[in-house]
C-alpha cells in the first residue's frame, strides 16, 4: 500500500520488520494502511472544526435570511406614503453628506497649506 511505502521511506527497515510498530507514532497500529495515532487525531480535530465552522455559516445565513424577511415585511406594511417620505429623507441626507464632504476637503486643504507655510 502507499502508506506502507511512505512509512518504509521515512523509517528504518529494521523497525518495519514488525508492521504493527510505527516508531513515529509511539504505539501499535491496527493495520499498515492506517495512519499513526497523532495524524489520526489531527485529522479528527480538523474534521470537527470544519463541521463546527459549517454549522456557524449555516446559522449566520439563516439569521441573515430572517432579517431580509423582516425588512420585506416592514416595507410591505409601511405603505407608499411612508416609503416616499423615507426616500426624500435619504435624498436630503445625501445632499447634506455631500456638503459636509466638500467642507471637510476645503478645511483639509487649508490645513495642508498652513502646514506647508510653517515649514
mmCIF file of N, CA and C in Angstrom:
data_model
loop_
_atom_site.group_PDB
_atom_site.id
_atom_site.type_symbol
_atom_site.label_atom_id
_atom_site.label_comp_id
_atom_site.label_asym_id
_atom_site.label_seq_id
_atom_site.Cartn_x
_atom_site.Cartn_y
_atom_site.Cartn_z
ATOM 1 N N UNK A 1 0.830 -1.181 0.000
ATOM 2 C CA UNK A 1 0.000 0.000 0.000
ATOM 3 C C UNK A 1 0.876 1.248 0.000
ATOM 4 N N UNK A 2 0.291 2.380 -0.349
ATOM 5 C CA UNK A 2 1.023 3.639 -0.428
ATOM 6 C C UNK A 2 1.511 4.071 0.947
ATOM 7 N N UNK A 3 0.667 3.894 1.954
ATOM 8 C CA UNK A 3 1.062 4.297 3.299
ATOM 9 C C UNK A 3 2.257 3.493 3.783
ATOM 10 N N UNK A 4 2.268 2.196 3.504
ATOM 11 C CA UNK A 4 3.378 1.340 3.923
ATOM 12 C C UNK A 4 4.668 1.753 3.208
ATOM 13 N N UNK A 5 4.579 2.147 1.932
ATOM 14 C CA UNK A 5 5.757 2.611 1.198
ATOM 15 C C UNK A 5 6.299 3.905 1.799
ATOM 16 N N UNK A 6 5.400 4.842 2.148
ATOM 17 C CA UNK A 6 5.837 6.084 2.779
ATOM 18 C C UNK A 6 6.455 5.817 4.142
ATOM 19 N N UNK A 7 5.874 4.886 4.864
ATOM 20 C CA UNK A 7 6.390 4.531 6.185
ATOM 21 C C UNK A 7 7.780 3.913 6.067
ATOM 22 N N UNK A 8 7.974 3.056 5.076
ATOM 23 C CA UNK A 8 9.292 2.439 4.858
ATOM 24 C C UNK A 8 10.327 3.503 4.473
ATOM 25 N N UNK A 9 9.923 4.485 3.683
ATOM 26 C CA UNK A 9 10.855 5.529 3.264
ATOM 27 C C UNK A 9 11.254 6.420 4.439
ATOM 28 N N UNK A 10 10.346 6.640 5.381
ATOM 29 C CA UNK A 10 10.618 7.533 6.495
ATOM 30 C C UNK A 10 11.275 6.846 7.683
ATOM 31 N N UNK A 11 11.217 5.534 7.753
ATOM 32 C CA UNK A 11 11.739 4.809 8.900
ATOM 33 C C UNK A 11 12.782 3.792 8.452
ATOM 34 N N UNK A 12 13.471 3.234 9.436
ATOM 35 C CA UNK A 12 14.474 2.221 9.104
ATOM 36 C C UNK A 12 13.784 0.898 8.780
ATOM 37 N N UNK A 13 14.418 0.102 7.947
ATOM 38 C CA UNK A 13 13.866 -1.196 7.562
ATOM 39 C C UNK A 13 13.730 -2.126 8.763
ATOM 40 N N UNK A 14 14.631 -2.027 9.726
ATOM 41 C CA UNK A 14 14.597 -2.913 10.886
ATOM 42 C C UNK A 14 13.337 -2.659 11.703
ATOM 43 N N UNK A 15 12.991 -1.395 11.874
ATOM 44 C CA UNK A 15 11.811 -1.068 12.663
ATOM 45 C C UNK A 15 10.533 -1.495 11.968
ATOM 46 N N UNK A 16 10.588 -1.652 10.636
ATOM 47 C CA UNK A 16 9.389 -2.007 9.903
ATOM 48 C C UNK A 16 9.243 -3.505 9.667
ATOM 49 N N UNK A 17 10.170 -4.291 10.156
ATOM 50 C CA UNK A 17 10.005 -5.735 10.007
ATOM 51 C C UNK A 17 8.721 -6.181 10.692
ATOM 52 N N UNK A 18 8.427 -5.569 11.844
ATOM 53 C CA UNK A 18 7.164 -5.820 12.524
ATOM 54 C C UNK A 18 6.226 -4.679 12.125
ATOM 55 N N UNK A 19 5.287 -4.946 11.213
ATOM 56 C CA UNK A 19 4.435 -3.916 10.641
ATOM 57 C C UNK A 19 3.575 -3.239 11.713
ATOM 58 N N UNK A 20 3.329 -3.895 12.830
ATOM 59 C CA UNK A 20 2.458 -3.344 13.857
ATOM 60 C C UNK A 20 3.097 -2.182 14.619
ATOM 61 N N UNK A 21 4.418 -2.002 14.538
ATOM 62 C CA UNK A 21 5.079 -0.945 15.306
ATOM 63 C C UNK A 21 5.454 0.211 14.394
ATOM 64 N N UNK A 22 4.997 1.395 14.711
ATOM 65 C CA UNK A 22 5.363 2.611 13.983
ATOM 66 C C UNK A 22 6.203 3.453 14.928
ATOM 67 N N UNK A 23 7.522 3.596 14.664
ATOM 68 C CA UNK A 23 8.382 4.324 15.585
ATOM 69 C C UNK A 23 7.994 5.794 15.743
ATOM 70 N N UNK A 24 7.355 6.401 14.746
ATOM 71 C CA UNK A 24 6.964 7.807 14.848
ATOM 72 C C UNK A 24 5.720 7.990 15.702
ATOM 73 N N UNK A 25 4.852 7.007 15.712
ATOM 74 C CA UNK A 25 3.589 7.142 16.424
ATOM 75 C C UNK A 25 3.728 6.793 17.896
ATOM 76 N N UNK A 26 4.716 6.029 18.226
ATOM 77 C CA UNK A 26 4.904 5.654 19.612
ATOM 78 C C UNK A 26 3.907 4.624 20.089
ATOM 79 N N UNK A 27 3.299 3.903 19.201
ATOM 80 C CA UNK A 27 2.305 2.920 19.630
ATOM 81 C C UNK A 27 2.106 1.828 18.601
ATOM 82 N N UNK A 28 1.075 1.078 18.789
ATOM 83 C CA UNK A 28 0.764 -0.040 17.902
ATOM 84 C C UNK A 28 -0.250 0.407 16.843
ATOM 85 N N UNK A 29 -0.048 -0.065 15.632
ATOM 86 C CA UNK A 29 -1.003 0.213 14.561
ATOM 87 C C UNK A 29 -1.864 -1.027 14.361
ATOM 88 N N UNK A 30 -3.125 -0.818 14.058
ATOM 89 C CA UNK A 30 -4.011 -1.942 13.793
ATOM 90 C C UNK A 30 -3.707 -2.526 12.419
ATOM 91 N N UNK A 31 -3.325 -1.687 11.490
ATOM 92 C CA UNK A 31 -3.032 -2.156 10.133
ATOM 93 C C UNK A 31 -2.013 -1.211 9.508
ATOM 94 N N UNK A 32 -1.303 -1.707 8.503
ATOM 95 C CA UNK A 32 -0.285 -0.885 7.839
ATOM 96 C C UNK A 32 -0.921 0.213 6.999
ATOM 97 N N UNK A 33 -2.200 0.115 6.704
ATOM 98 C CA UNK A 33 -2.883 1.115 5.885
ATOM 99 C C UNK A 33 -3.454 2.271 6.702
ATOM 100 N N UNK A 34 -3.449 2.169 8.031
ATOM 101 C CA UNK A 34 -3.990 3.225 8.881
ATOM 102 C C UNK A 34 -2.888 4.213 9.248
ATOM 103 N N UNK A 35 -3.245 5.479 9.360
ATOM 104 C CA UNK A 35 -2.241 6.462 9.769
ATOM 105 C C UNK A 35 -1.903 6.296 11.247
ATOM 106 N N UNK A 36 -0.751 6.799 11.679
ATOM 107 C CA UNK A 36 -0.389 6.707 13.090
ATOM 108 C C UNK A 36 -1.349 7.534 13.945
ATOM 109 N N UNK A 37 -1.454 7.243 15.247
ATOM 110 C CA UNK A 37 -2.412 7.938 16.116
ATOM 111 C C UNK A 37 -2.320 9.455 16.109
ATOM 112 N N UNK A 38 -1.132 10.091 16.153
ATOM 113 C CA UNK A 38 -1.115 11.562 16.136
ATOM 114 C C UNK A 38 -1.745 12.146 14.878
ATOM 115 N N UNK A 39 -1.475 11.526 13.724
ATOM 116 C CA UNK A 39 -2.058 12.001 12.481
ATOM 117 C C UNK A 39 -3.562 11.788 12.481
ATOM 118 N N UNK A 40 -4.011 10.652 12.993
ATOM 119 C CA UNK A 40 -5.440 10.364 13.043
ATOM 120 C C UNK A 40 -6.160 11.356 13.947
ATOM 121 N N UNK A 41 -5.549 11.707 15.084
ATOM 122 C CA UNK A 41 -6.208 12.662 15.984
ATOM 123 C C UNK A 41 -6.244 14.052 15.365
ATOM 124 N N UNK A 42 -5.197 14.449 14.639
ATOM 125 C CA UNK A 42 -5.198 15.754 13.970
ATOM 126 C C UNK A 42 -6.286 15.801 12.902
ATOM 127 N N UNK A 43 -6.443 14.707 12.181
ATOM 128 C CA UNK A 43 -7.473 14.629 11.148
ATOM 129 C C UNK A 43 -8.858 14.723 11.768
ATOM 130 N N UNK A 44 -9.054 14.034 12.878
ATOM 131 C CA UNK A 44 -10.345 14.073 13.558
ATOM 132 C C UNK A 44 -10.647 15.484 14.048
ATOM 133 N N UNK A 45 -9.661 16.148 14.627
ATOM 134 C CA UNK A 45 -9.853 17.513 15.113
ATOM 135 C C UNK A 45 -10.180 18.466 13.960
ATOM 136 N N UNK A 46 -9.477 18.312 12.851
ATOM 137 C CA UNK A 46 -9.741 19.160 11.689
ATOM 138 C C UNK A 46 -11.154 18.912 11.152
ATOM 139 N N UNK A 47 -11.591 17.679 11.156
ATOM 140 C CA UNK A 47 -12.938 17.340 10.692
ATOM 141 C C UNK A 47 -13.994 17.991 11.585
ATOM 142 N N UNK A 48 -13.785 17.904 12.903
ATOM 143 C CA UNK A 48 -14.735 18.515 13.839
ATOM 144 C C UNK A 48 -14.755 20.033 13.690
ATOM 145 N N UNK A 49 -13.586 20.635 13.535
ATOM 146 C CA UNK A 49 -13.505 22.089 13.362
ATOM 147 C C UNK A 49 -14.237 22.518 12.095
ATOM 148 N N UNK A 50 -14.068 21.770 11.032
ATOM 149 C CA UNK A 50 -14.746 22.073 9.779
ATOM 150 C C UNK A 50 -16.259 21.950 9.932
ATOM 151 N N UNK A 51 -16.700 20.920 10.632
ATOM 152 C CA UNK A 51 -18.140 20.737 10.852
ATOM 153 C C UNK A 51 -18.728 21.895 11.657
ATOM 154 N N UNK A 52 -18.011 22.337 12.694
ATOM 155 C CA UNK A 52 -18.494 23.459 13.502
ATOM 156 C C UNK A 52 -18.539 24.737 12.666
ATOM 157 N N UNK A 53 -17.506 24.964 11.862
ATOM 158 C CA UNK A 53 -17.483 26.152 11.007
ATOM 159 C C UNK A 53 -18.645 26.136 10.014
ATOM 160 N N UNK A 54 -18.931 24.980 9.456
ATOM 161 C CA UNK A 54 -20.049 24.846 8.520
ATOM 162 C C UNK A 54 -21.369 25.159 9.204
ATOM 163 N N UNK A 55 -21.542 24.653 10.420
ATOM 164 C CA UNK A 55 -22.770 24.937 11.162
ATOM 165 C C UNK A 55 -22.885 26.423 11.487
ATOM 166 N N UNK A 56 -21.771 27.062 11.829
ATOM 167 C CA UNK A 56 -21.793 28.503 12.109
ATOM 168 C C UNK A 56 -22.195 29.300 10.873
ATOM 169 N N UNK A 57 -21.678 28.916 9.726
ATOM 170 C CA UNK A 57 -22.035 29.599 8.477
ATOM 171 C C UNK A 57 -23.522 29.417 8.189
ATOM 172 N N UNK A 58 -24.031 28.200 8.368
ATOM 173 C CA UNK A 58 -25.454 27.952 8.131
ATOM 174 C C UNK A 58 -26.321 28.779 9.073
ATOM 175 N N UNK A 59 -25.927 28.880 10.326
ATOM 176 C CA UNK A 59 -26.676 29.675 11.298
ATOM 177 C C UNK A 59 -26.667 31.148 10.910
ATOM 178 N N UNK A 60 -25.508 31.645 10.486
ATOM 179 C CA UNK A 60 -25.406 33.056 10.076
ATOM 180 C C UNK A 60 -26.278 33.341 8.857
ATOM 181 N N UNK A 61 -26.252 32.444 7.894
ATOM 182 C CA UNK A 61 -27.066 32.622 6.692
ATOM 183 C C UNK A 61 -28.545 32.598 7.056
ATOM 184 N N UNK A 62 -28.921 31.705 7.954
ATOM 185 C CA UNK A 62 -30.313 31.633 8.387
ATOM 186 C C UNK A 62 -30.741 32.933 9.065
ATOM 187 N N UNK A 63 -29.886 33.489 9.917
ATOM 188 C CA UNK A 63 -30.194 34.761 10.577
ATOM 189 C C UNK A 63 -30.319 35.889 9.558
ATOM 190 N N UNK A 64 -29.440 35.888 8.568
ATOM 191 C CA UNK A 64 -29.495 36.913 7.528
ATOM 192 C C UNK A 64 -30.792 36.807 6.728
ATOM 193 N N UNK A 65 -31.216 35.596 6.409
ATOM 194 C CA UNK A 65 -32.474 35.409 5.684
ATOM 195 C C UNK A 65 -33.663 35.866 6.527
ATOM 196 N N UNK A 66 -33.630 35.617 7.831
ATOM 197 C CA UNK A 66 -34.691 36.112 8.715
ATOM 198 C C UNK A 66 -34.741 37.642 8.704
ATOM 199 N N UNK A 67 -33.571 38.266 8.727
ATOM 200 C CA UNK A 67 -33.507 39.729 8.679
ATOM 201 C C UNK A 67 -34.091 40.257 7.371
ATOM 202 N N UNK A 68 -33.765 39.617 6.269
ATOM 203 C CA UNK A 68 -34.296 40.037 4.960
ATOM 204 C C UNK A 68 -35.815 39.904 4.947
ATOM 205 N N UNK A 69 -36.331 38.797 5.479
ATOM 206 C CA UNK A 69 -37.787 38.617 5.545
ATOM 207 C C UNK A 69 -38.445 39.708 6.388
ATOM 208 N N UNK A 70 -37.816 40.048 7.513
ATOM 209 C CA UNK A 70 -38.350 41.094 8.388
ATOM 210 C C UNK A 70 -38.367 42.439 7.677
ATOM 211 N N UNK A 71 -37.280 42.754 6.966
ATOM 212 C CA UNK A 71 -37.229 44.018 6.227
ATOM 213 C C UNK A 71 -38.288 44.074 5.126
ATOM 214 N N UNK A 72 -38.469 42.967 4.430
ATOM 215 C CA UNK A 72 -39.500 42.927 3.387
ATOM 216 C C UNK A 72 -40.889 43.138 3.985
ATOM 217 N N UNK A 73 -41.139 42.500 5.114
ATOM 218 C CA UNK A 73 -42.426 42.666 5.779
ATOM 219 C C UNK A 73 -42.621 44.112 6.220
ATOM 220 N N UNK A 74 -41.563 44.732 6.753
ATOM 221 C CA UNK A 74 -41.642 46.131 7.186
ATOM 222 C C UNK A 74 -41.976 47.047 6.018
ATOM 223 N N UNK A 75 -41.329 46.815 4.888
ATOM 224 C CA UNK A 75 -41.584 47.639 3.702
ATOM 225 C C UNK A 75 -43.018 47.440 3.225
ATOM 226 N N UNK A 76 -43.514 46.215 3.277
ATOM 227 C CA UNK A 76 -44.880 45.935 2.844
ATOM 228 C C UNK A 76 -45.893 46.642 3.748
ATOM 229 N N UNK A 77 -45.616 46.656 5.032
ATOM 230 C CA UNK A 77 -46.536 47.257 5.999
ATOM 231 C C UNK A 77 -46.489 48.783 5.943
ATOM 232 N N UNK A 78 -45.346 49.360 5.621
ATOM 233 C CA UNK A 78 -45.167 50.813 5.688
ATOM 234 C C UNK A 78 -46.143 51.570 4.794
ATOM 235 N N UNK A 79 -46.382 51.104 3.626
ATOM 236 C CA UNK A 79 -47.268 51.833 2.714
ATOM 237 C C UNK A 79 -46.477 52.778 1.836
ATOM 238 N N UNK A 80 -47.118 53.204 0.756
ATOM 239 C CA UNK A 80 -46.435 54.013 -0.251
ATOM 240 C C UNK A 80 -46.054 55.398 0.251
ATOM 241 N N UNK A 81 -46.922 56.036 1.027
ATOM 242 C CA UNK A 81 -46.621 57.391 1.507
ATOM 243 C C UNK A 81 -45.389 57.395 2.400
ATOM 244 N N UNK A 82 -45.332 56.458 3.317
ATOM 245 C CA UNK A 82 -44.189 56.396 4.245
ATOM 246 C C UNK A 82 -42.898 56.072 3.487
ATOM 247 N N UNK A 83 -42.988 55.190 2.492
ATOM 248 C CA UNK A 83 -41.808 54.849 1.686
ATOM 249 C C UNK A 83 -41.317 56.083 0.939
ATOM 250 N N UNK A 84 -42.249 56.879 0.391
ATOM 251 C CA UNK A 84 -41.871 58.103 -0.325
ATOM 252 C C UNK A 84 -41.188 59.091 0.630
ATOM 253 N N UNK A 85 -41.713 59.193 1.870
ATOM 254 C CA UNK A 85 -41.085 60.067 2.856
ATOM 255 C C UNK A 85 -39.662 59.611 3.169
ATOM 256 N N UNK A 86 -39.474 58.305 3.317
ATOM 257 C CA UNK A 86 -38.136 57.762 3.600
ATOM 258 C C UNK A 86 -37.181 58.064 2.453
ATOM 259 N N UNK A 87 -37.657 57.938 1.212
ATOM 260 C CA UNK A 87 -36.807 58.220 0.056
ATOM 261 C C UNK A 87 -36.387 59.685 0.030
ATOM 262 N N UNK A 88 -37.316 60.592 0.352
ATOM 263 C CA UNK A 88 -36.997 62.023 0.389
ATOM 264 C C UNK A 88 -35.961 62.285 1.483
ATOM 265 N N UNK A 89 -36.156 61.691 2.662
ATOM 266 C CA UNK A 89 -35.183 61.865 3.740
ATOM 267 C C UNK A 89 -33.806 61.360 3.342
ATOM 268 N N UNK A 90 -33.738 60.216 2.677
ATOM 269 C CA UNK A 90 -32.444 59.679 2.222
ATOM 270 C C UNK A 90 -31.794 60.618 1.214
ATOM 271 N N UNK A 91 -32.600 61.172 0.300
ATOM 272 C CA UNK A 91 -32.075 62.099 -0.695
ATOM 273 C C UNK A 91 -31.532 63.355 -0.021
ATOM 274 N N UNK A 92 -32.291 63.900 0.951
ATOM 275 C CA UNK A 92 -31.836 65.084 1.676
ATOM 276 C C UNK A 92 -30.568 64.784 2.478
ATOM 277 N N UNK A 93 -30.515 63.618 3.098
ATOM 278 C CA UNK A 93 -29.308 63.226 3.834
ATOM 279 C C UNK A 93 -28.111 63.104 2.901
ATOM 280 N N UNK A 94 -28.338 62.627 1.689
ATOM 281 C CA UNK A 94 -27.260 62.523 0.709
ATOM 282 C C UNK A 94 -26.711 63.894 0.342
ATOM 283 N N UNK A 95 -27.603 64.879 0.219
ATOM 284 C CA UNK A 95 -27.169 66.252 -0.089
ATOM 285 C C UNK A 95 -26.337 66.803 1.064
ATOM 286 N N UNK A 96 -26.808 66.605 2.290
ATOM 287 C CA UNK A 96 -26.069 67.086 3.459
ATOM 288 C C UNK A 96 -24.700 66.415 3.525
ATOM 289 N N UNK A 97 -24.644 65.117 3.291
ATOM 290 C CA UNK A 97 -23.362 64.388 3.324
ATOM 291 C C UNK A 97 -22.402 64.933 2.268
ATOM 292 N N UNK A 98 -22.917 65.254 1.094
ATOM 293 C CA UNK A 98 -22.069 65.809 0.034
ATOM 294 C C UNK A 98 -21.499 67.167 0.471
ATOM 295 N N UNK A 99 -22.355 68.017 1.063
ATOM 296 C CA UNK A 99 -21.901 69.321 1.525
ATOM 297 C C UNK A 99 -20.848 69.183 2.626
ATOM 298 N N UNK A 100 -21.071 68.242 3.537
ATOM 299 C CA UNK A 100 -20.109 68.023 4.618
ATOM 300 C C UNK A 100 -18.775 67.532 4.053
ATOM 301 N N UNK A 101 -18.804 66.653 3.074
ATOM 302 C CA UNK A 101 -17.562 66.173 2.445
ATOM 303 C C UNK A 101 -16.820 67.316 1.769
ATOM 304 N N UNK A 102 -17.554 68.167 1.064
ATOM 305 C CA UNK A 102 -16.926 69.310 0.397
ATOM 306 C C UNK A 102 -16.265 70.230 1.426
ATOM 307 N N UNK A 103 -16.966 70.514 2.526
ATOM 308 C CA UNK A 103 -16.421 71.385 3.577
ATOM 309 C C UNK A 103 -15.190 70.742 4.212
ATOM 310 N N UNK A 104 -15.257 69.443 4.432
ATOM 311 C CA UNK A 104 -14.125 68.726 5.027
ATOM 312 C C UNK A 104 -12.897 68.792 4.121
ATOM 313 N N UNK A 105 -13.112 68.617 2.824
ATOM 314 C CA UNK A 105 -11.988 68.698 1.886
ATOM 315 C C UNK A 105 -11.405 70.099 1.853
ATOM 316 N N UNK A 106 -12.261 71.120 1.931
ATOM 317 C CA UNK A 106 -11.786 72.501 1.934
ATOM 318 C C UNK A 106 -10.934 72.773 3.179
ATOM 319 N N UNK A 107 -11.410 72.338 4.343
ATOM 320 C CA UNK A 107 -10.673 72.543 5.594
ATOM 321 C C UNK A 107 -9.351 71.786 5.565
ATOM 322 N N UNK A 108 -9.370 70.577 5.033
ATOM 323 C CA UNK A 108 -8.130 69.794 4.940
ATOM 324 C C UNK A 108 -7.126 70.482 4.030
ATOM 325 N N UNK A 109 -7.604 71.058 2.931
ATOM 326 C CA UNK A 109 -6.720 71.772 2.008
ATOM 327 C C UNK A 109 -6.093 72.981 2.706
ATOM 328 N N UNK A 110 -6.908 73.727 3.455
ATOM 329 C CA UNK A 110 -6.387 74.889 4.186
ATOM 330 C C UNK A 110 -5.342 74.462 5.209
ATOM 331 N N UNK A 111 -5.601 73.361 5.905
ATOM 332 C CA UNK A 111 -4.656 72.858 6.891
ATOM 333 C C UNK A 111 -3.334 72.470 6.240
ATOM 334 N N UNK A 112 -3.404 71.808 5.104
ATOM 335 C CA UNK A 112 -2.165 71.439 4.394
ATOM 336 C C UNK A 112 -1.391 72.682 3.972
ATOM 337 N N UNK A 113 -2.119 73.704 3.521
ATOM 338 C CA UNK A 113 -1.465 74.957 3.108
ATOM 339 C C UNK A 113 -0.789 75.627 4.305
ATOM 340 N N UNK A 114 -1.487 75.653 5.447
ATOM 341 C CA UNK A 114 -0.901 76.241 6.651
ATOM 342 C C UNK A 114 0.348 75.469 7.099
ATOM 343 N N UNK A 115 0.264 74.158 7.069
ATOM 344 C CA UNK A 115 1.423 73.356 7.455
ATOM 345 C C UNK A 115 2.576 73.530 6.477
ATOM 346 N N UNK A 116 2.241 73.723 5.195
ATOM 347 C CA UNK A 116 3.270 73.940 4.176
ATOM 348 C C UNK A 116 3.982 75.265 4.368
ATOM 349 N N UNK A 117 3.281 76.300 4.798
ATOM 350 C CA UNK A 117 3.906 77.615 5.003
ATOM 351 C C UNK A 117 4.734 77.657 6.281
ATOM 352 N N UNK A 118 4.411 76.789 7.250
ATOM 353 C CA UNK A 118 5.149 76.759 8.502
ATOM 354 C C UNK A 118 6.512 76.089 8.346
ATOM 355 N N UNK A 119 6.664 75.257 7.362
ATOM 356 C CA UNK A 119 7.949 74.537 7.201
ATOM 357 C C UNK A 119 8.976 75.350 6.541
#
